[in-house]
């Protein structure tokens, strides 16, 4: 698909949906280029290809339509699960592009919940593991601040919708 065309169309759709105080959730962020074995495939690409081909449409959506939510993909990207990828979710999506919404996993993802929260993924669809989050906090691999930020993003989404 053409990233410019896909981005412009999705931005328009997002603006239309959200004009009715309904959250639009663009997906699958990112490099979701197959349906078979999505949870275990490793999408390998250079940073240039990722930014120019696979992320461009999402960048357009974020900058032009300000979606309230974004859904990560199941796949692995260059060795790291998309749902656990801090460079993708915090570095690019939030810091570079200014996304201020909630990030959610897709349903039944294989990502480790505490790694997802630490990366900037706020909600785990269908199978959250609060006991693992608490254990990760006790072990020092997840901070209270990361948990509070996820909760803040979820609550902010609730306040935006009717």
PDB file of C-alpha atoms in Angstrom:
ATOM      1  CA  UNK A   1       0.000   0.000   0.000  1.00  0.00           C
ATOM      2  CA  UNK A   2       1.083   3.572  -0.532  1.00  0.00           C
ATOM      3  CA  UNK A   3       2.029   5.075   2.863  1.00  0.00           C
ATOM      4  CA  UNK A   4       0.900   8.594   1.937  1.00  0.00           C
ATOM      5  CA  UNK A   5      -2.486   7.483   0.624  1.00  0.00           C
ATOM      6  CA  UNK A   6      -3.037   5.068   3.531  1.00  0.00           C
ATOM      7  CA  UNK A   7      -2.049   7.746   6.049  1.00  0.00           C
ATOM      8  CA  UNK A   8      -4.319  10.417   4.578  1.00  0.00           C
ATOM      9  CA  UNK A   9      -7.286   8.034   4.378  1.00  0.00           C
ATOM     10  CA  UNK A  10      -6.770   6.727   7.904  1.00  0.00           C
ATOM     11  CA  UNK A  11      -6.315  10.255   9.291  1.00  0.00           C
ATOM     12  CA  UNK A  12      -9.631  11.308   7.739  1.00  0.00           C
ATOM     13  CA  UNK A  13     -11.374   8.245   9.128  1.00  0.00           C
ATOM     14  CA  UNK A  14      -9.858   8.831  12.568  1.00  0.00           C
ATOM     15  CA  UNK A  15     -10.990  12.473  12.627  1.00  0.00           C
ATOM     16  CA  UNK A  16     -14.503  11.453  11.595  1.00  0.00           C
ATOM     17  CA  UNK A  17     -14.844   8.739  14.230  1.00  0.00           C
ATOM     18  CA  UNK A  18     -13.431  10.878  17.017  1.00  0.00           C
ATOM     19  CA  UNK A  19     -15.681  13.819  16.102  1.00  0.00           C
ATOM     20  CA  UNK A  20     -18.446  11.681  17.659  1.00  0.00           C
ATOM     21  CA  UNK A  21     -16.406  11.151  20.878  1.00  0.00           C
ATOM     22  CA  UNK A  22     -15.633   7.576  19.922  1.00  0.00           C
ATOM     23  CA  UNK A  23     -12.012   6.461  20.118  1.00  0.00           C
ATOM     24  CA  UNK A  24     -10.439   5.415  16.842  1.00  0.00           C
ATOM     25  CA  UNK A  25      -7.667   2.850  17.267  1.00  0.00           C
ATOM     26  CA  UNK A  26      -5.401   2.590  14.226  1.00  0.00           C
ATOM     27  CA  UNK A  27      -3.677  -0.765  13.937  1.00  0.00           C
ATOM     28  CA  UNK A  28      -1.435  -2.738  13.616  1.00  0.00           C
ATOM     29  CA  UNK A  29       1.552  -0.694  14.750  1.00  0.00           C
ATOM     30  CA  UNK A  30       3.826  -1.809  13.010  1.00  0.00           C
ATOM     31  CA  UNK A  31       5.208  -3.948  10.160  1.00  0.00           C
ATOM     32  CA  UNK A  32       2.193  -6.259  10.249  1.00  0.00           C
ATOM     33  CA  UNK A  33       2.615  -7.570   6.719  1.00  0.00           C
ATOM     34  CA  UNK A  34       1.181 -11.090   6.916  1.00  0.00           C
ATOM     35  CA  UNK A  35      -1.677 -12.995   8.507  1.00  0.00           C
ATOM     36  CA  UNK A  36      -0.087 -16.443   8.872  1.00  0.00           C
ATOM     37  CA  UNK A  37       1.986 -17.005  12.029  1.00  0.00           C
ATOM     38  CA  UNK A  38       1.783 -13.298  12.971  1.00  0.00           C
ATOM     39  CA  UNK A  39       2.702 -13.948  16.603  1.00  0.00           C
ATOM     40  CA  UNK A  40       6.028 -15.591  15.781  1.00  0.00           C
ATOM     41  CA  UNK A  41       7.238 -13.998  12.552  1.00  0.00           C
ATOM     42  CA  UNK A  42      10.166 -11.597  12.725  1.00  0.00           C
ATOM     43  CA  UNK A  43       9.746  -8.699  10.313  1.00  0.00           C
ATOM     44  CA  UNK A  44      13.284  -7.714   9.310  1.00  0.00           C
ATOM     45  CA  UNK A  45      13.820  -4.278   7.772  1.00  0.00           C
ATOM     46  CA  UNK A  46      16.289  -1.412   7.820  1.00  0.00           C
ATOM     47  CA  UNK A  47      15.492   1.717   9.817  1.00  0.00           C
ATOM     48  CA  UNK A  48      15.069   3.640   6.562  1.00  0.00           C
ATOM     49  CA  UNK A  49      12.536   1.143   5.169  1.00  0.00           C
ATOM     50  CA  UNK A  50      10.714   1.058   8.489  1.00  0.00           C
ATOM     51  CA  UNK A  51      10.376   4.841   8.642  1.00  0.00           C
ATOM     52  CA  UNK A  52       9.642   5.463   4.938  1.00  0.00           C
ATOM     53  CA  UNK A  53       7.354   2.508   4.193  1.00  0.00           C
ATOM     54  CA  UNK A  54       5.938   0.938   7.348  1.00  0.00           C
ATOM     55  CA  UNK A  55       5.655   3.851   9.779  1.00  0.00           C
ATOM     56  CA  UNK A  56       4.874   6.758   7.455  1.00  0.00           C
ATOM     57  CA  UNK A  57       1.104   6.141   7.425  1.00  0.00           C
ATOM     58  CA  UNK A  58       1.043   5.981  11.235  1.00  0.00           C
ATOM     59  CA  UNK A  59       3.071   9.181  11.467  1.00  0.00           C
ATOM     60  CA  UNK A  60       0.524  10.939   9.229  1.00  0.00           C
ATOM     61  CA  UNK A  61      -2.368   9.637  11.348  1.00  0.00           C
ATOM     62  CA  UNK A  62      -0.748  10.767  14.607  1.00  0.00           C
ATOM     63  CA  UNK A  63       0.288  14.210  13.383  1.00  0.00           C
ATOM     64  CA  UNK A  64      -2.890  15.018  11.422  1.00  0.00           C
ATOM     65  CA  UNK A  65      -5.656  13.274  13.373  1.00  0.00           C
ATOM     66  CA  UNK A  66      -4.326  12.810  16.928  1.00  0.00           C
ATOM     67  CA  UNK A  67      -5.850   9.367  17.584  1.00  0.00           C
ATOM     68  CA  UNK A  68      -6.787   8.665  21.167  1.00  0.00           C
ATOM     69  CA  UNK A  69      -5.584   5.080  20.978  1.00  0.00           C
ATOM     70  CA  UNK A  70      -3.192   2.895  18.979  1.00  0.00           C
ATOM     71  CA  UNK A  71      -2.977  -0.910  18.755  1.00  0.00           C
ATOM     72  CA  UNK A  72       0.342  -2.697  18.462  1.00  0.00           C
ATOM     73  CA  UNK A  73       0.907  -5.649  16.170  1.00  0.00           C
ATOM     74  CA  UNK A  74       1.589  -9.258  17.145  1.00  0.00           C
ATOM     75  CA  UNK A  75       4.832  -9.616  15.237  1.00  0.00           C
ATOM     76  CA  UNK A  76       8.472  -9.309  16.137  1.00  0.00           C
ATOM     77  CA  UNK A  77      10.411  -6.454  14.528  1.00  0.00           C
ATOM     78  CA  UNK A  78      14.149  -7.000  14.086  1.00  0.00           C
ATOM     79  CA  UNK A  79      14.225  -9.361  17.055  1.00  0.00           C
ATOM     80  CA  UNK A  80      11.901  -7.410  19.416  1.00  0.00           C
ATOM     81  CA  UNK A  81       8.154  -7.871  19.870  1.00  0.00           C
ATOM     82  CA  UNK A  82       6.258  -4.825  18.615  1.00  0.00           C
ATOM     83  CA  UNK A  83       4.257  -4.716  21.858  1.00  0.00           C
ATOM     84  CA  UNK A  84       7.492  -4.638  23.933  1.00  0.00           C
ATOM     85  CA  UNK A  85       9.468  -2.238  21.716  1.00  0.00           C
ATOM     86  CA  UNK A  86      10.352   0.906  23.690  1.00  0.00           C
ATOM     87  CA  UNK A  87      12.126   2.540  20.741  1.00  0.00           C
ATOM     88  CA  UNK A  88       8.938   2.180  18.699  1.00  0.00           C
ATOM     89  CA  UNK A  89       6.298   2.976  21.345  1.00  0.00           C
ATOM     90  CA  UNK A  90       8.027   5.576  23.463  1.00  0.00           C
ATOM     91  CA  UNK A  91      10.844   6.882  21.267  1.00  0.00           C
ATOM     92  CA  UNK A  92       9.106   7.244  17.911  1.00  0.00           C
ATOM     93  CA  UNK A  93       5.369   7.237  18.684  1.00  0.00           C
ATOM     94  CA  UNK A  94       5.297   9.358  21.824  1.00  0.00           C
ATOM     95  CA  UNK A  95       8.502  11.405  21.842  1.00  0.00           C
ATOM     96  CA  UNK A  96       9.111  12.039  18.126  1.00  0.00           C
ATOM     97  CA  UNK A  97       5.518  12.249  16.918  1.00  0.00           C
ATOM     98  CA  UNK A  98       3.862  13.604  20.073  1.00  0.00           C
ATOM     99  CA  UNK A  99       1.264  10.839  20.499  1.00  0.00           C
ATOM    100  CA  UNK A 100      -0.581  11.406  23.776  1.00  0.00           C
ATOM    101  CA  UNK A 101      -3.119   8.575  23.681  1.00  0.00           C
ATOM    102  CA  UNK A 102      -3.378   5.061  25.025  1.00  0.00           C
ATOM    103  CA  UNK A 103      -1.477   2.161  23.457  1.00  0.00           C
ATOM    104  CA  UNK A 104      -3.026  -1.290  23.602  1.00  0.00           C
ATOM    105  CA  UNK A 105      -1.864  -4.695  22.512  1.00  0.00           C
ATOM    106  CA  UNK A 106      -3.841  -6.780  20.094  1.00  0.00           C
ATOM    107  CA  UNK A 107      -5.823  -9.658  21.592  1.00  0.00           C
ATOM    108  CA  UNK A 108      -3.902 -12.577  23.081  1.00  0.00           C
ATOM    109  CA  UNK A 109      -0.453 -11.252  22.231  1.00  0.00           C
ATOM    110  CA  UNK A 110       2.545 -13.331  23.281  1.00  0.00           C
ATOM    111  CA  UNK A 111       4.428 -10.337  24.699  1.00  0.00           C
ATOM    112  CA  UNK A 112       5.393 -10.340  28.372  1.00  0.00           C
ATOM    113  CA  UNK A 113       3.043  -7.909  30.140  1.00  0.00           C
ATOM    114  CA  UNK A 114       5.640  -6.125  32.294  1.00  0.00           C
ATOM    115  CA  UNK A 115       7.918  -5.616  29.258  1.00  0.00           C
ATOM    116  CA  UNK A 116       4.981  -4.136  27.343  1.00  0.00           C
ATOM    117  CA  UNK A 117       4.179  -1.648  30.126  1.00  0.00           C
ATOM    118  CA  UNK A 118       7.855  -0.695  30.464  1.00  0.00           C
ATOM    119  CA  UNK A 119       7.967  -0.046  26.703  1.00  0.00           C
ATOM    120  CA  UNK A 120       4.947   2.290  26.775  1.00  0.00           C
ATOM    121  CA  UNK A 121       2.142  -0.160  26.029  1.00  0.00           C
ATOM    122  CA  UNK A 122      -0.626   0.797  28.452  1.00  0.00           C
ATOM    123  CA  UNK A 123      -3.160  -2.040  28.212  1.00  0.00           C
ATOM    124  CA  UNK A 124      -2.974  -5.752  27.472  1.00  0.00           C
ATOM    125  CA  UNK A 125      -6.118  -6.908  25.706  1.00  0.00           C
ATOM    126  CA  UNK A 126      -7.937  -9.953  27.043  1.00  0.00           C
ATOM    127  CA  UNK A 127      -5.116 -11.391  29.143  1.00  0.00           C
ATOM    128  CA  UNK A 128      -3.571  -8.925  31.565  1.00  0.00           C
ATOM    129  CA  UNK A 129      -1.331 -10.362  34.253  1.00  0.00           C
ATOM    130  CA  UNK A 130      -1.447  -8.032  37.288  1.00  0.00           C
ATOM    131  CA  UNK A 131       0.436 -10.524  39.452  1.00  0.00           C
ATOM    132  CA  UNK A 132       3.327 -10.481  36.960  1.00  0.00           C
ATOM    133  CA  UNK A 133       3.329  -6.692  36.982  1.00  0.00           C
ATOM    134  CA  UNK A 134       3.559  -6.624  40.778  1.00  0.00           C
ATOM    135  CA  UNK A 135       6.339  -9.228  40.738  1.00  0.00           C
ATOM    136  CA  UNK A 136       8.241  -7.211  38.107  1.00  0.00           C
ATOM    137  CA  UNK A 137       7.942  -4.110  40.304  1.00  0.00           C
ATOM    138  CA  UNK A 138       9.298  -6.064  43.301  1.00  0.00           C
ATOM    139  CA  UNK A 139      12.242  -7.228  41.172  1.00  0.00           C
ATOM    140  CA  UNK A 140      12.919  -3.677  39.965  1.00  0.00           C
ATOM    141  CA  UNK A 141      12.362  -4.353  36.241  1.00  0.00           C
ATOM    142  CA  UNK A 142       9.178  -2.253  36.162  1.00  0.00           C
ATOM    143  CA  UNK A 143       8.752   1.022  38.033  1.00  0.00           C
ATOM    144  CA  UNK A 144       5.754   2.458  39.816  1.00  0.00           C
ATOM    145  CA  UNK A 145       6.097   5.479  37.519  1.00  0.00           C
ATOM    146  CA  UNK A 146       5.730   3.282  34.418  1.00  0.00           C
ATOM    147  CA  UNK A 147       2.616   1.711  35.928  1.00  0.00           C
ATOM    148  CA  UNK A 148       1.181   5.112  36.855  1.00  0.00           C
ATOM    149  CA  UNK A 149       1.802   6.444  33.343  1.00  0.00           C
ATOM    150  CA  UNK A 150      -0.066   3.475  31.840  1.00  0.00           C
ATOM    151  CA  UNK A 151      -2.978   4.044  34.236  1.00  0.00           C
ATOM    152  CA  UNK A 152      -2.996   7.769  33.404  1.00  0.00           C
ATOM    153  CA  UNK A 153      -3.152   7.034  29.663  1.00  0.00           C
ATOM    154  CA  UNK A 154      -6.041   4.589  30.138  1.00  0.00           C
ATOM    155  CA  UNK A 155      -7.972   7.054  32.305  1.00  0.00           C
ATOM    156  CA  UNK A 156      -7.329   9.877  29.826  1.00  0.00           C
ATOM    157  CA  UNK A 157      -8.904   7.747  27.089  1.00  0.00           C
ATOM    158  CA  UNK A 158     -11.961   7.115  29.258  1.00  0.00           C
ATOM    159  CA  UNK A 159     -12.369  10.873  29.790  1.00  0.00           C
ATOM    160  CA  UNK A 160     -12.205  11.524  26.035  1.00  0.00           C
ATOM    161  CA  UNK A 161     -15.034   9.181  25.054  1.00  0.00           C
ATOM    162  CA  UNK A 162     -18.762   9.372  25.689  1.00  0.00           C
TER     163      UNK A 162
END
